[in-house]
Coordinates of C-alpha atoms in Angstrom, one line a residue:
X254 CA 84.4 122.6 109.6
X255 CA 82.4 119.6 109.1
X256 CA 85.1 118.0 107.0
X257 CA 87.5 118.2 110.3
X258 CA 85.0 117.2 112.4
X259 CA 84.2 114.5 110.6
X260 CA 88.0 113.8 110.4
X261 CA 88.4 114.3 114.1
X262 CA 86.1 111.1 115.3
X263 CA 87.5 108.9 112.5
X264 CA 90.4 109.1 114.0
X265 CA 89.5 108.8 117.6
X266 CA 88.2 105.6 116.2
X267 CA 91.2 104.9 114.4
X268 CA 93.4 105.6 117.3
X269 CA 91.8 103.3 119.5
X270 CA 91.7 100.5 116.8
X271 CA 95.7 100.9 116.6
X272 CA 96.7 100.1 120.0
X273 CA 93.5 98.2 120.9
X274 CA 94.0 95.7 117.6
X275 CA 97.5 94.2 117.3
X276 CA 97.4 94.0 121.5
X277 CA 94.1 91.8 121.2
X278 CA 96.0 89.5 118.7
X279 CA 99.0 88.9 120.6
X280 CA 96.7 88.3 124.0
X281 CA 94.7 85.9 122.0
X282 CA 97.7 83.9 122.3
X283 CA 98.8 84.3 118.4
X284 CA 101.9 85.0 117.7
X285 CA 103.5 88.4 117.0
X286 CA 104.0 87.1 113.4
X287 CA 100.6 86.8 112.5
X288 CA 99.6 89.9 114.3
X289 CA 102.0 91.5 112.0
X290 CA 101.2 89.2 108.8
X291 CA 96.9 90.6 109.5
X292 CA 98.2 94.5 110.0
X293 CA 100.0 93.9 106.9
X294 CA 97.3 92.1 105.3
X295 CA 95.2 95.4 105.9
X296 CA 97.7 98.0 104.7
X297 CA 97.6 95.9 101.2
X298 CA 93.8 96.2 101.1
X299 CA 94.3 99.4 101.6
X300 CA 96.5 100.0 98.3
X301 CA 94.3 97.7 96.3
X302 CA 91.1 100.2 97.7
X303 CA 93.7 103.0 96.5
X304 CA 94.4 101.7 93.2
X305 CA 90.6 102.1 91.8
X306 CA 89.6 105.5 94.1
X307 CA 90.7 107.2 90.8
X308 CA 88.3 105.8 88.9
X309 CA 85.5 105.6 91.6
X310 CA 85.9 109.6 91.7
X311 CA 85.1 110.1 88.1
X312 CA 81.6 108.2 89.2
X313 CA 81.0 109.8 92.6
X314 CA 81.7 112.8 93.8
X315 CA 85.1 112.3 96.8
X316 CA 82.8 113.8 99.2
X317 CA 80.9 110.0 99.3
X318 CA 84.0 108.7 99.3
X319 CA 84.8 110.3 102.4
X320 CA 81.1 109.4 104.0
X321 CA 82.0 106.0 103.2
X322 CA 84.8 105.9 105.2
X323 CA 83.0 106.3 108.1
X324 CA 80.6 103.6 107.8
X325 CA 82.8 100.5 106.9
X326 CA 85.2 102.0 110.1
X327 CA 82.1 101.1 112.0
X328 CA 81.8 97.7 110.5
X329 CA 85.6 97.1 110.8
X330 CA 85.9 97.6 114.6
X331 CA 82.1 96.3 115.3
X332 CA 82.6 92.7 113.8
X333 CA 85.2 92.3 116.4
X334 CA 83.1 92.9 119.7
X335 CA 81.2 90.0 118.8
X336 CA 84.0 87.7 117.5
X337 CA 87.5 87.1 118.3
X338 CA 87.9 84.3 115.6
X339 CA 91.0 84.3 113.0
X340 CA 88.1 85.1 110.1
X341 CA 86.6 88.1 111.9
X342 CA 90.2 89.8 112.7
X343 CA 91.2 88.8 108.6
X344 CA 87.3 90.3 107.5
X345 CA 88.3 93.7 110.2
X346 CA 91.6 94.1 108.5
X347 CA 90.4 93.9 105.1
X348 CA 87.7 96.2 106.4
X349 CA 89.9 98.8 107.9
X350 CA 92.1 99.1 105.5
X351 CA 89.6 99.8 102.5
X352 CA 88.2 102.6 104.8
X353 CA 91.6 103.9 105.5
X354 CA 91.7 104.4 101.9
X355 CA 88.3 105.9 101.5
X356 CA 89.5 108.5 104.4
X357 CA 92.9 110.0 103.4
X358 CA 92.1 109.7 99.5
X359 CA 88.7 111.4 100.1
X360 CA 89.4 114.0 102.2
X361 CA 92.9 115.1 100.4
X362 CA 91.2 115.6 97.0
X363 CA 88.2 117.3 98.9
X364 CA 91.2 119.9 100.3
X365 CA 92.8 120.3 96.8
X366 CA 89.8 120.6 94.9
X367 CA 88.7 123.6 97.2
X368 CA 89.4 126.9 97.6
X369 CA 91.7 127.1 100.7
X370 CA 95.7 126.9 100.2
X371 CA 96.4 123.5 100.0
X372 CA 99.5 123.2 102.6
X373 CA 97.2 124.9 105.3
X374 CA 94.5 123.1 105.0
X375 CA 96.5 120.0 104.7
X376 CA 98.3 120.6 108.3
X377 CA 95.3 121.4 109.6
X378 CA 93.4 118.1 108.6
X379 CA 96.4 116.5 109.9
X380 CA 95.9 118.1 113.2
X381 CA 93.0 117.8 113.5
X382 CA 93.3 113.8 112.9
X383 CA 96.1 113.5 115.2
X384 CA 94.3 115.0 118.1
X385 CA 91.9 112.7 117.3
X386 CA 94.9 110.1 117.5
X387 CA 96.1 111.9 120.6
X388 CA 92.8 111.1 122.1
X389 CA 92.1 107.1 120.5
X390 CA 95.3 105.6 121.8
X391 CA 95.4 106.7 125.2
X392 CA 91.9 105.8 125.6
X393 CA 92.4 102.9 123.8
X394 CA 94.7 102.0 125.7
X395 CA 92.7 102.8 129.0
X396 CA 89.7 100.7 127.9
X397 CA 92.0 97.9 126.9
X398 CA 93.6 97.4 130.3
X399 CA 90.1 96.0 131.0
X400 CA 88.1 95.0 128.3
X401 CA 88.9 94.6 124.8
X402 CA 85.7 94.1 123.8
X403 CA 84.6 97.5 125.2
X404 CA 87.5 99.1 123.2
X405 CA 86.1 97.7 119.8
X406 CA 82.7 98.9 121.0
X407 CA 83.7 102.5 122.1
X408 CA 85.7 102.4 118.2
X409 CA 83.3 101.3 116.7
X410 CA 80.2 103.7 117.6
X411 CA 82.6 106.9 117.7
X412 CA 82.7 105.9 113.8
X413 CA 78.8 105.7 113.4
X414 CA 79.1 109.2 114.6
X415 CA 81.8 110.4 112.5
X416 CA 79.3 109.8 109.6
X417 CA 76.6 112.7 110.2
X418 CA 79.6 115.3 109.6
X419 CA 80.2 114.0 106.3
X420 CA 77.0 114.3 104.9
X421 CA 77.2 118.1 105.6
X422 CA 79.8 118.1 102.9
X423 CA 80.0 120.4 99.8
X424 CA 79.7 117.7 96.8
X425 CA 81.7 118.7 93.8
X426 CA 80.9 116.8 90.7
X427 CA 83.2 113.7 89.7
X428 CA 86.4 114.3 87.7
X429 CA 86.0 115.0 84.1
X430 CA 87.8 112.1 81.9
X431 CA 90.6 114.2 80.5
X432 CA 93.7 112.2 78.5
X433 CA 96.7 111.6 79.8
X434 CA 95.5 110.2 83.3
X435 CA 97.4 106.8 83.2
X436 CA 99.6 106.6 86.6
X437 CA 102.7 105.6 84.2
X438 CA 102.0 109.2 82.7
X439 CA 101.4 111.0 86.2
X440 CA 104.9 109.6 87.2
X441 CA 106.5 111.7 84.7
X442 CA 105.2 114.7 86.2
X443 CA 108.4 115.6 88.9
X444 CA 105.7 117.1 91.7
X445 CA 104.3 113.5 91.5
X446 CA 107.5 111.8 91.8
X447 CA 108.3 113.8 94.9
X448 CA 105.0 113.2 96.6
X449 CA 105.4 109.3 95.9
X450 CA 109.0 109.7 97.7
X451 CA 107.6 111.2 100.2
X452 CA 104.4 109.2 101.3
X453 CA 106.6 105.9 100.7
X454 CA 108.5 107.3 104.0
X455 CA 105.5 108.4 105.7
X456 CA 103.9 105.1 104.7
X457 CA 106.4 103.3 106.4
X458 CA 106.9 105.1 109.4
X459 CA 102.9 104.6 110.0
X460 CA 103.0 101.0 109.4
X461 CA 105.3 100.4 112.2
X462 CA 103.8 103.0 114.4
X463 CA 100.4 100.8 114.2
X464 CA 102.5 97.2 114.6
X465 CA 105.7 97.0 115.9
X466 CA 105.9 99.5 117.5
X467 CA 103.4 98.8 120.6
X468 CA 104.5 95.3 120.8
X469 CA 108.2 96.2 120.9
X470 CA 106.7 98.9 123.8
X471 CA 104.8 95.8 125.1
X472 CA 108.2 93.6 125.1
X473 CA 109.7 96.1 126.8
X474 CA 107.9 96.2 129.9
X475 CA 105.2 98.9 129.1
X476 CA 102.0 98.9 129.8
X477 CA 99.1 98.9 127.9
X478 CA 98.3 102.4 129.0
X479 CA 101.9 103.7 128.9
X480 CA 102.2 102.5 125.2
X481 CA 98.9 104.1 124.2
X482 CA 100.2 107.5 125.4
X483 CA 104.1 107.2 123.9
X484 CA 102.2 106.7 120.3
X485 CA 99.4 109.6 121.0
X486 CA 102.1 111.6 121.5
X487 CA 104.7 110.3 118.3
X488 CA 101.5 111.3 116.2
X489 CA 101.1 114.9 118.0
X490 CA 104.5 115.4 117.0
X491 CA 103.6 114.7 113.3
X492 CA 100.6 117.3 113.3
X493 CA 103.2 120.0 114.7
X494 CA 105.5 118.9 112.0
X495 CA 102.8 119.2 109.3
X496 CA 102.5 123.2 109.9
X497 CA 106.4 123.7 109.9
X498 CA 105.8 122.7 106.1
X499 CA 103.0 125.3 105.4
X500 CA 105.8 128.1 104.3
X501 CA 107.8 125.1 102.2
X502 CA 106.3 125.9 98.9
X503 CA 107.3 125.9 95.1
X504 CA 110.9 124.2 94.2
X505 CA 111.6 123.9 98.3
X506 CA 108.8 120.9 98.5
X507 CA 111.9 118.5 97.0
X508 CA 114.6 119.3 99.0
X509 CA 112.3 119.6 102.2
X510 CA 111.2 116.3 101.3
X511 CA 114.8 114.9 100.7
X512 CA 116.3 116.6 104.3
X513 CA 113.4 115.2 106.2
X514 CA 113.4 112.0 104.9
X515 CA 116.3 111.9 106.3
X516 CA 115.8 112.4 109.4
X517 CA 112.6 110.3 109.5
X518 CA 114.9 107.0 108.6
X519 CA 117.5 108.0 111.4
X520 CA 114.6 108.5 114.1
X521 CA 112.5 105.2 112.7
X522 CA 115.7 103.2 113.2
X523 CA 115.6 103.3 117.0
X524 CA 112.1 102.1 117.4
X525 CA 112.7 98.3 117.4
X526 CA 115.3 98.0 120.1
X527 CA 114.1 97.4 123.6
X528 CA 115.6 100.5 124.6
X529 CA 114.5 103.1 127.5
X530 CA 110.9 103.8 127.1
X531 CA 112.7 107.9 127.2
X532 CA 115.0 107.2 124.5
X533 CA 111.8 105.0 122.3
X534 CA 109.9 108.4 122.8
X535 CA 112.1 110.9 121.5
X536 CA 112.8 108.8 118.8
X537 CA 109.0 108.7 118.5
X538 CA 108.9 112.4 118.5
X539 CA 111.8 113.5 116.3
X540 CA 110.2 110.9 113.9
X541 CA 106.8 112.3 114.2
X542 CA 107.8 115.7 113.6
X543 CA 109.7 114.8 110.4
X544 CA 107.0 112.6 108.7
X545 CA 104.4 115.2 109.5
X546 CA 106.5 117.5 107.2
X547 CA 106.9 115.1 104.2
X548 CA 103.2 113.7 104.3
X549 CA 101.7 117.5 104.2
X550 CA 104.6 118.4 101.4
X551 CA 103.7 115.2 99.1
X552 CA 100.2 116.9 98.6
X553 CA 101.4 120.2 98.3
X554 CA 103.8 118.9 95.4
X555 CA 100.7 117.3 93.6
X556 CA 98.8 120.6 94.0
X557 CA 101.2 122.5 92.6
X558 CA 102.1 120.6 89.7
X559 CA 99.2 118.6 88.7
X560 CA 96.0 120.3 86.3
X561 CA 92.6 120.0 88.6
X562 CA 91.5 117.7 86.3
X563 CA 93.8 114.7 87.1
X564 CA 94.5 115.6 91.0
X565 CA 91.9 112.6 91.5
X566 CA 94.7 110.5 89.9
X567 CA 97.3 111.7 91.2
X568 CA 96.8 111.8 95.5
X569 CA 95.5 108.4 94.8
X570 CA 98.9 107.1 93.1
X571 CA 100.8 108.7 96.1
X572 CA 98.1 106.7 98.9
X573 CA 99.4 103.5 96.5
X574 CA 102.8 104.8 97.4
X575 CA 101.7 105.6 101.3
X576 CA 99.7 102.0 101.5
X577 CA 102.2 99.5 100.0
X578 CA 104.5 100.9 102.5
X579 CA 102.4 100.4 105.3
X580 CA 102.0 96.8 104.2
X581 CA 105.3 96.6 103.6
X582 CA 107.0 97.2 106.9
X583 CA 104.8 95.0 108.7
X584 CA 105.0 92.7 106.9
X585 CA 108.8 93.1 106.2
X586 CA 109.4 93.0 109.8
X587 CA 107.8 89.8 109.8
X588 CA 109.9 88.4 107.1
X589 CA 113.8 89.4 108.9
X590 CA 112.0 88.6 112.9
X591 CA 114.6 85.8 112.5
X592 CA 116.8 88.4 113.0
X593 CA 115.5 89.9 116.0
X594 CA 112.6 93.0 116.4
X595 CA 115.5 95.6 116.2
X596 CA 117.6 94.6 113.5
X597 CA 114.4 93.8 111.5
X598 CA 113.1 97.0 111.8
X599 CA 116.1 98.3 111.2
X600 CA 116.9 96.8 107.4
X601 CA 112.8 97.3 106.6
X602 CA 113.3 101.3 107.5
X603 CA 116.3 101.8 105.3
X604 CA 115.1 99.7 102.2
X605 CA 111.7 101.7 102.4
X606 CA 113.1 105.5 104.1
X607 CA 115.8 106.3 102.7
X608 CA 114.7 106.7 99.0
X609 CA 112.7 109.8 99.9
X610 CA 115.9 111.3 101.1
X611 CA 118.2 110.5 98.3
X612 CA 116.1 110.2 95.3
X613 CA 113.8 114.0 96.1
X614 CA 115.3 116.8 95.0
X615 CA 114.3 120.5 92.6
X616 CA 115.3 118.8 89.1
X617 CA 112.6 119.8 86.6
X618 CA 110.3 121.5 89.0
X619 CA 107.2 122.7 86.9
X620 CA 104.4 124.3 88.0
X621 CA 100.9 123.5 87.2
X622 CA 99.5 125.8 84.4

């Protein structure tokens, strides 16, 4: 329980920070650019925090990881109540996206490494994050309408809370060095492959969710408010999703991951076009629901397939996967706005989508031994 509570304020905090942030940016008077270009920015910290958690866990146990987390969320959103300079929202960024990393890493190897089955506990620390995101961006976007500052504030001390679960935390001992733990030698393990398909896609479809998709809510005549409540509800779709993948087990994971991928790039597609805030919902939803599938089934491939020893390794080469794809279609977006928001988003969806649905599929399923 204290894993999922802890997990539950995080994300409050989180979901605060992802409505409250790229909204502050723009009414700064920046330009829509670099609010994308300083999301973007953290999404790649965030991969480069990834790339060494592997490492860090055969030093510390993932449970400090996790407690980590908590305190540079804190940090992250804090630094901004007292400044709205272009070096404190580069230092928050940086800052948010190495405790992003710290989070999802830390508490999927803490799932794996333990004795519940992994796709249920998986959904249900999904859920229980996304009613925290249920909660954050509405309220976010409540406290926004009058006071950025307060928003930071409120984000920042419901992560100083989200620490004292954490520390409640069984601790299991770092990982063992075993051989054979290189990422280019995970990658020739077909449950890994799968799982990197498949948090690519999710990757993606959070990176807009937390950009480009409020401003093009924004651009579209929504409020502040309004927009909080249409993304609270795109990420309660994705926890509902995750438990339609608890039965999806054994040499299903790949196809599940390939069919849903689909339907994740069709539903992403819609999201950049000022269309009616109904039609931007269900688009929302549908896409929700199909990325909550593939992001529990990329663990449960990895848990399946991967010996205990390297699991470490192996959830933190598919959060690489996940995090340059959150960078990526920001910051994508950015690159083809010359285009216009719609058609950007929709070239950066199907470059970075639509491998998990063609590329995912049963070949050479093994499972772990």
């Amino acid at each position: 329980m204290a894993q999922y509570a802890g997990a539950l304020f995080f994300s409050v905090s989180l979901g605060i920070t992802l409505v409250a942030y790229p909204l502050f940016v723009v009414g700064e008077g920046r330009s829509k650019t670099v609010a994308g270009v300083l999301i973007g920015l953290s999404a790649a910290v965030q991969v480069l925090t990834r790339w060494q958690l592997g490492a860090l866990m055969r030093v510390v146990s993932n449970a400090n990881v996790i407690s980590a987390a908590a305190a540079l969320k804190c940090a992250a959103v804090g630094l901004l109540v007292f400044s709205p300079t272009m070096a404190a929202l580069v230092v928050s960024a940086a800052l948010q996206g190495m405790a992003r990393a710290f989070f999802w890493t830390g508490n999927q190897v803490q799932i794996v490494r333990s004795s519940r089955p992994t796709p249920k506990a998986i959904a249900t620390l999904n859920m229980t994050a996304t009613v925290g995101m249920l909660i954050g961006p509405a309220l976010g976007g409540f406290i926004a309408e009058r006071s950025f500052g307060a928003a930071f504030a409120v984000a920042s001390a419901v992560a100083l809370a989200s620490i004292v679960p954490t520390l409640m935390l069984h601790r299991p001992p770092p990982f063992a060095r075993v051989g054979g733990h290189g990422y280019r030698d995970l990658l020739g393990n077909r449950g890994v492959q799968v799982g990197v398909w498949a948090s690519i896609a999710v990757g993606a479809w959070r990176g807009l969710l937390g950009s480009y998709v409020p401003i093009g809510l924004d651009a579209a005549g929504s409020s502040e408010f309004l927009i909080g409540v249409v993304v609270a509800v795109a990420n309660g779709a994705a926890a509902i999703g995750g438990y339609a993948a608890v039965p999806i087990v054994g040499p299903r994971v790949a196809p599940g991951v390939a069919r849903w991928g689909a339907v994740t790039l069709v539903a992403t597609a819609f999201v950049g076009f000022e269309l009616h805030i109904a039609l931007m919902t269900a688009a929302l939803v549908v896409g929700g629901v199909a990325t909550g599938l593939i992001q529990v089934l990329a663990i449960t491939a990895i848990s399946e397939t991967v010996q205990a020893e390297l699991t470490g390794d192996a959830v933190t080469l598919v959060g690489v996967a996940r995090g340059l794809t959150l960078s990526g279609a920001p910051l994508g977006v950015a690159a083809l706005l010359v285009l216009g928001l719609g058609p950007a988003v929709l070239v950066a969806t199907t470059v970075l989508i639509a491998p998990a649905a063609v590329f995912s599929d049963s070949r050479a399923w093994r499972p772990r031994r």
